[in-house]
């Protein structure tokens, strides 16, 4: 891997650690970790853990019999934790090929991204687990999948055998790497332009974080997207579930031009989020 690509890979992993640290302090994280208490006829209450949490724990423990039983009871095989990780992501990280195969054979989505856009193939590539990556690719995993940092699985690996595998598959499939990295921005520009043409906006939020398209564009420095969204009528001070405005997102990810555009659009620079007692300043 070239020095520039290596630098991109290191930066991606560092930012991912920062993203997970942010989740550790979020209200979403705190609420998701709280077990439910089920009322009973006795004077003692019993803790009733959510089925999804039990399923994830069984998969992590490699207990296929319990996993099979939970699936028969209706457990969702693509259940996600607070970070958007599925059991398949975790099995890839744990280098548990048997569990990976078991989950895929029972319907796990090989291309499901977590909250930061990492697919199971990203996870396997980052860890350098070639055998798992080979299996995922055979099962239809996208070698051109791009995470929220614009990284392909190839970009997040430091292992030469993994690089060779992914490069060979990219060549075999005729993937245009740069086009793949820019695909998200292209689609966002297309959607934003459509809202401008229609004279109305459709503000959808991330189901877990509450982030809007403007948050995403600000965090990634998609300036043209931001201009179109603001022109279409997006409110500049919209907050996500943790109280982050687009300016928080732009400042956190070091997007100076995005910050400048938001300030010029008269955003409130004194909004305090729910994670830390501080404003965007």
GROMACS .gro file of C-alpha atoms in nm:
model
  281
    1UNK     CA    1   0.000   0.000   0.000
    2UNK     CA    2   0.134   0.345  -0.091
    3UNK     CA    3   0.230   0.596   0.181
    4UNK     CA    4  -0.073   0.811   0.102
    5UNK     CA    5  -0.307   0.513   0.132
    6UNK     CA    6  -0.138   0.405   0.455
    7UNK     CA    7  -0.188   0.753   0.600
    8UNK     CA    8  -0.554   0.742   0.501
    9UNK     CA    9  -0.591   0.404   0.672
   10UNK     CA   10  -0.428   0.523   0.995
   11UNK     CA   11  -0.644   0.835   1.000
   12UNK     CA   12  -0.958   0.628   0.949
   13UNK     CA   13  -0.881   0.403   1.245
   14UNK     CA   14  -0.801   0.702   1.469
   15UNK     CA   15  -1.127   0.874   1.379
   16UNK     CA   16  -1.315   0.550   1.438
   17UNK     CA   17  -1.179   0.535   1.792
   18UNK     CA   18  -1.295   0.892   1.844
   19UNK     CA   19  -1.640   0.808   1.711
   20UNK     CA   20  -1.676   0.514   1.947
   21UNK     CA   21  -1.560   0.732   2.238
   22UNK     CA   22  -1.835   0.977   2.151
   23UNK     CA   23  -2.091   0.697   2.171
   24UNK     CA   24  -1.962   0.598   2.514
   25UNK     CA   25  -2.089   0.927   2.653
   26UNK     CA   26  -2.411   0.956   2.458
   27UNK     CA   27  -2.762   0.923   2.595
   28UNK     CA   28  -2.824   0.658   2.331
   29UNK     CA   29  -2.542   0.447   2.468
   30UNK     CA   30  -2.659   0.486   2.827
   31UNK     CA   31  -3.018   0.399   2.749
   32UNK     CA   32  -2.924   0.104   2.529
   33UNK     CA   33  -2.720  -0.060   2.804
   34UNK     CA   34  -2.999  -0.055   3.064
   35UNK     CA   35  -3.171  -0.389   3.121
   36UNK     CA   36  -3.549  -0.399   3.149
   37UNK     CA   37  -3.715  -0.513   3.471
   38UNK     CA   38  -4.013  -0.742   3.425
   39UNK     CA   39  -4.288  -0.742   3.684
   40UNK     CA   40  -4.369  -1.080   3.836
   41UNK     CA   41  -4.612  -1.217   4.090
   42UNK     CA   42  -4.337  -1.260   4.346
   43UNK     CA   43  -4.180  -0.991   4.557
   44UNK     CA   44  -3.851  -1.030   4.367
   45UNK     CA   45  -3.812  -0.868   4.029
   46UNK     CA   46  -3.626  -1.046   3.753
   47UNK     CA   47  -3.401  -0.872   3.506
   48UNK     CA   48  -3.525  -0.933   3.152
   49UNK     CA   49  -3.247  -0.869   2.904
   50UNK     CA   50  -3.351  -0.768   2.554
   51UNK     CA   51  -3.348  -1.064   2.317
   52UNK     CA   52  -3.110  -0.883   2.084
   53UNK     CA   53  -2.852  -0.841   2.359
   54UNK     CA   54  -2.879  -1.208   2.454
   55UNK     CA   55  -2.842  -1.306   2.088
   56UNK     CA   56  -2.531  -1.091   2.044
   57UNK     CA   57  -2.378  -1.237   2.360
   58UNK     CA   58  -2.444  -1.594   2.246
   59UNK     CA   59  -2.283  -1.523   1.908
   60UNK     CA   60  -1.983  -1.362   2.073
   61UNK     CA   61  -1.945  -1.668   2.296
   62UNK     CA   62  -1.955  -1.891   1.989
   63UNK     CA   63  -2.250  -2.089   2.124
   64UNK     CA   64  -2.414  -2.198   1.799
   65UNK     CA   65  -2.676  -2.413   1.971
   66UNK     CA   66  -2.801  -2.121   2.178
   67UNK     CA   67  -2.787  -1.895   1.873
   68UNK     CA   68  -2.993  -2.146   1.675
   69UNK     CA   69  -3.248  -2.167   1.957
   70UNK     CA   70  -3.273  -1.788   1.983
   71UNK     CA   71  -3.329  -1.762   1.608
   72UNK     CA   72  -3.608  -2.018   1.635
   73UNK     CA   73  -3.760  -1.800   1.909
   74UNK     CA   74  -3.762  -1.503   1.674
   75UNK     CA   75  -3.431  -1.328   1.738
   76UNK     CA   76  -3.334  -1.088   1.458
   77UNK     CA   77  -3.014  -1.213   1.298
   78UNK     CA   78  -2.921  -0.862   1.181
   79UNK     CA   79  -2.985  -0.705   1.523
   80UNK     CA   80  -2.751  -0.412   1.588
   81UNK     CA   81  -2.602  -0.277   1.909
   82UNK     CA   82  -2.569   0.093   1.990
   83UNK     CA   83  -2.279   0.130   1.744
   84UNK     CA   84  -2.469  -0.044   1.465
   85UNK     CA   85  -2.255  -0.358   1.491
   86UNK     CA   86  -2.420  -0.689   1.407
   87UNK     CA   87  -2.328  -1.035   1.530
   88UNK     CA   88  -2.160  -1.088   1.191
   89UNK     CA   89  -1.938  -0.783   1.245
   90UNK     CA   90  -1.840  -0.921   1.585
   91UNK     CA   91  -1.770  -1.271   1.453
   92UNK     CA   92  -1.541  -1.118   1.189
   93UNK     CA   93  -1.357  -0.915   1.452
   94UNK     CA   94  -1.324  -1.225   1.673
   95UNK     CA   95  -1.184  -1.427   1.378
   96UNK     CA   96  -1.456  -1.685   1.432
   97UNK     CA   97  -1.499  -1.826   1.082
   98UNK     CA   98  -1.738  -2.098   1.199
   99UNK     CA   99  -1.974  -1.839   1.348
  100UNK     CA  100  -1.938  -1.620   1.038
  101UNK     CA  101  -2.042  -1.912   0.818
  102UNK     CA  102  -2.326  -2.008   1.053
  103UNK     CA  103  -2.468  -1.655   1.058
  104UNK     CA  104  -2.444  -1.609   0.681
  105UNK     CA  105  -2.605  -1.947   0.619
  106UNK     CA  106  -2.894  -1.836   0.840
  107UNK     CA  107  -2.948  -1.508   0.657
  108UNK     CA  108  -2.707  -1.253   0.802
  109UNK     CA  109  -2.656  -0.953   0.572
  110UNK     CA  110  -2.294  -0.959   0.453
  111UNK     CA  111  -2.315  -0.594   0.346
  112UNK     CA  112  -2.490  -0.437   0.645
  113UNK     CA  113  -2.298  -0.127   0.757
  114UNK     CA  114  -2.259  -0.015   1.116
  115UNK     CA  115  -2.319   0.346   1.225
  116UNK     CA  116  -1.992   0.451   1.062
  117UNK     CA  117  -2.046   0.260   0.740
  118UNK     CA  118  -1.814  -0.030   0.821
  119UNK     CA  119  -1.934  -0.356   0.665
  120UNK     CA  120  -1.829  -0.700   0.791
  121UNK     CA  121  -1.570  -0.700   0.510
  122UNK     CA  122  -1.426  -0.375   0.643
  123UNK     CA  123  -1.398  -0.543   0.984
  124UNK     CA  124  -1.226  -0.853   0.846
  125UNK     CA  125  -0.995  -0.643   0.628
  126UNK     CA  126  -0.896  -0.417   0.916
  127UNK     CA  127  -0.806  -0.721   1.126
  128UNK     CA  128  -0.626  -0.894   0.840
  129UNK     CA  129  -0.838  -1.210   0.850
  130UNK     CA  130  -0.797  -1.331   0.491
  131UNK     CA  131  -0.996  -1.654   0.519
  132UNK     CA  132  -1.299  -1.468   0.653
  133UNK     CA  133  -1.266  -1.200   0.385
  134UNK     CA  134  -1.249  -1.466   0.113
  135UNK     CA  135  -1.565  -1.628   0.246
  136UNK     CA  136  -1.752  -1.297   0.268
  137UNK     CA  137  -1.657  -1.206  -0.089
  138UNK     CA  138  -1.779  -1.545  -0.213
  139UNK     CA  139  -2.108  -1.471  -0.035
  140UNK     CA  140  -2.148  -1.137  -0.214
  141UNK     CA  141  -1.968  -0.889   0.011
  142UNK     CA  142  -1.899  -0.566  -0.176
  143UNK     CA  143  -1.528  -0.490  -0.218
  144UNK     CA  144  -1.634  -0.139  -0.326
  145UNK     CA  145  -1.835  -0.068  -0.008
  146UNK     CA  146  -1.738   0.273   0.131
  147UNK     CA  147  -1.753   0.366   0.499
  148UNK     CA  148  -1.834   0.710   0.637
  149UNK     CA  149  -1.473   0.818   0.589
  150UNK     CA  150  -1.477   0.727   0.221
  151UNK     CA  151  -1.271   0.415   0.288
  152UNK     CA  152  -1.298   0.086   0.101
  153UNK     CA  153  -1.205  -0.239   0.279
  154UNK     CA  154  -0.873  -0.215   0.093
  155UNK     CA  155  -0.800   0.118   0.262
  156UNK     CA  156  -0.835  -0.010   0.618
  157UNK     CA  157  -0.596  -0.305   0.600
  158UNK     CA  158  -0.224  -0.310   0.673
  159UNK     CA  159  -0.170  -0.678   0.592
  160UNK     CA  160  -0.009  -0.759   0.256
  161UNK     CA  161  -0.203  -1.085   0.199
  162UNK     CA  162  -0.529  -0.898   0.254
  163UNK     CA  163  -0.420  -0.617   0.020
  164UNK     CA  164  -0.340  -0.870  -0.253
  165UNK     CA  165  -0.676  -1.043  -0.209
  166UNK     CA  166  -0.877  -0.722  -0.225
  167UNK     CA  167  -0.675  -0.570  -0.509
  168UNK     CA  168  -0.722  -0.888  -0.714
  169UNK     CA  169  -1.096  -0.887  -0.649
  170UNK     CA  170  -1.125  -0.517  -0.734
  171UNK     CA  171  -0.945  -0.582  -1.064
  172UNK     CA  172  -1.159  -0.888  -1.132
  173UNK     CA  173  -1.481  -0.692  -1.077
  174UNK     CA  174  -1.358  -0.387  -1.269
  175UNK     CA  175  -1.423  -0.154  -0.975
  176UNK     CA  176  -1.344   0.216  -1.022
  177UNK     CA  177  -1.200   0.292  -0.678
  178UNK     CA  178  -1.218   0.671  -0.696
  179UNK     CA  179  -1.574   0.661  -0.829
  180UNK     CA  180  -1.669   0.431  -0.541
  181UNK     CA  181  -1.520   0.671  -0.285
  182UNK     CA  182  -1.719   0.961  -0.432
  183UNK     CA  183  -2.047   0.772  -0.471
  184UNK     CA  184  -2.204   0.889  -0.145
  185UNK     CA  185  -2.134   1.256  -0.220
  186UNK     CA  186  -2.268   1.215  -0.574
  187UNK     CA  187  -2.593   1.065  -0.447
  188UNK     CA  188  -2.631   1.335  -0.180
  189UNK     CA  189  -2.582   1.608  -0.441
  190UNK     CA  190  -2.844   1.444  -0.658
  191UNK     CA  191  -3.096   1.423  -0.371
  192UNK     CA  192  -3.027   1.777  -0.251
  193UNK     CA  193  -3.067   1.917  -0.603
  194UNK     CA  194  -3.400   1.738  -0.630
  195UNK     CA  195  -3.521   1.905  -0.309
  196UNK     CA  196  -3.413   2.243  -0.443
  197UNK     CA  197  -3.605   2.180  -0.765
  198UNK     CA  198  -3.914   2.067  -0.574
  199UNK     CA  199  -3.903   2.366  -0.341
  200UNK     CA  200  -3.934   2.146  -0.032
  201UNK     CA  201  -3.712   1.927   0.183
  202UNK     CA  202  -3.757   1.577   0.322
  203UNK     CA  203  -3.571   1.572   0.651
  204UNK     CA  204  -3.503   1.212   0.746
  205UNK     CA  205  -3.293   1.123   1.047
  206UNK     CA  206  -3.060   0.837   1.127
  207UNK     CA  207  -3.268   0.589   1.331
  208UNK     CA  208  -3.015   0.574   1.614
  209UNK     CA  209  -2.824   0.903   1.610
  210UNK     CA  210  -3.089   1.140   1.480
  211UNK     CA  211  -2.836   1.293   1.241
  212UNK     CA  212  -2.964   1.464   0.926
  213UNK     CA  213  -2.815   1.495   0.579
  214UNK     CA  214  -2.674   1.834   0.680
  215UNK     CA  215  -2.490   1.676   0.975
  216UNK     CA  216  -2.339   1.415   0.742
  217UNK     CA  217  -2.238   1.668   0.478
  218UNK     CA  218  -2.085   1.898   0.741
  219UNK     CA  219  -1.886   1.616   0.903
  220UNK     CA  220  -1.746   1.505   0.568
  221UNK     CA  221  -1.688   1.846   0.416
  222UNK     CA  222  -1.931   1.799   0.128
  223UNK     CA  223  -1.955   2.171   0.059
  224UNK     CA  224  -2.167   2.152  -0.256
  225UNK     CA  225  -2.413   1.926  -0.076
  226UNK     CA  226  -2.431   2.169   0.217
  227UNK     CA  227  -2.498   2.464  -0.012
  228UNK     CA  228  -2.780   2.280  -0.184
  229UNK     CA  229  -2.933   2.160   0.145
  230UNK     CA  230  -2.930   2.510   0.290
  231UNK     CA  231  -3.076   2.648  -0.033
  232UNK     CA  232  -3.349   2.383  -0.017
  233UNK     CA  233  -3.447   2.499   0.331
  234UNK     CA  234  -3.258   2.288   0.584
  235UNK     CA  235  -3.246   2.458   0.925
  236UNK     CA  236  -2.885   2.537   1.004
  237UNK     CA  237  -2.919   2.460   1.378
  238UNK     CA  238  -3.090   2.119   1.360
  239UNK     CA  239  -2.969   1.892   1.642
  240UNK     CA  240  -2.923   1.516   1.655
  241UNK     CA  241  -3.012   1.294   1.953
  242UNK     CA  242  -2.702   1.408   2.141
  243UNK     CA  243  -2.763   1.776   2.075
  244UNK     CA  244  -2.500   1.807   1.804
  245UNK     CA  245  -2.565   2.071   1.539
  246UNK     CA  246  -2.406   2.054   1.192
  247UNK     CA  247  -2.146   2.299   1.327
  248UNK     CA  248  -2.055   2.056   1.605
  249UNK     CA  249  -2.005   1.788   1.339
  250UNK     CA  250  -1.795   2.009   1.113
  251UNK     CA  251  -1.581   2.134   1.402
  252UNK     CA  252  -1.530   1.786   1.546
  253UNK     CA  253  -1.406   1.649   1.214
  254UNK     CA  254  -1.190   1.950   1.133
  255UNK     CA  255  -1.389   2.065   0.829
  256UNK     CA  256  -1.287   2.433   0.822
  257UNK     CA  257  -1.465   2.524   0.500
  258UNK     CA  258  -1.784   2.361   0.627
  259UNK     CA  259  -1.757   2.558   0.952
  260UNK     CA  260  -1.709   2.879   0.755
  261UNK     CA  261  -2.015   2.810   0.541
  262UNK     CA  262  -2.232   2.740   0.847
  263UNK     CA  263  -2.114   3.057   1.021
  264UNK     CA  264  -2.185   3.260   0.708
  265UNK     CA  265  -2.532   3.102   0.714
  266UNK     CA  266  -2.580   3.249   1.065
  267UNK     CA  267  -2.567   2.928   1.265
  268UNK     CA  268  -2.573   2.949   1.645
  269UNK     CA  269  -2.217   2.898   1.768
  270UNK     CA  270  -2.320   2.874   2.133
  271UNK     CA  271  -2.536   2.562   2.121
  272UNK     CA  272  -2.434   2.315   2.395
  273UNK     CA  273  -2.470   1.946   2.319
  274UNK     CA  274  -2.574   1.670   2.561
  275UNK     CA  275  -2.244   1.484   2.559
  276UNK     CA  276  -2.017   1.744   2.714
  277UNK     CA  277  -2.089   2.078   2.875
  278UNK     CA  278  -1.935   2.281   2.599
  279UNK     CA  279  -2.041   2.471   2.289
  280UNK     CA  280  -1.902   2.436   1.940
  281UNK     CA  281  -1.639   2.689   2.042
   0.00000   0.00000   0.00000
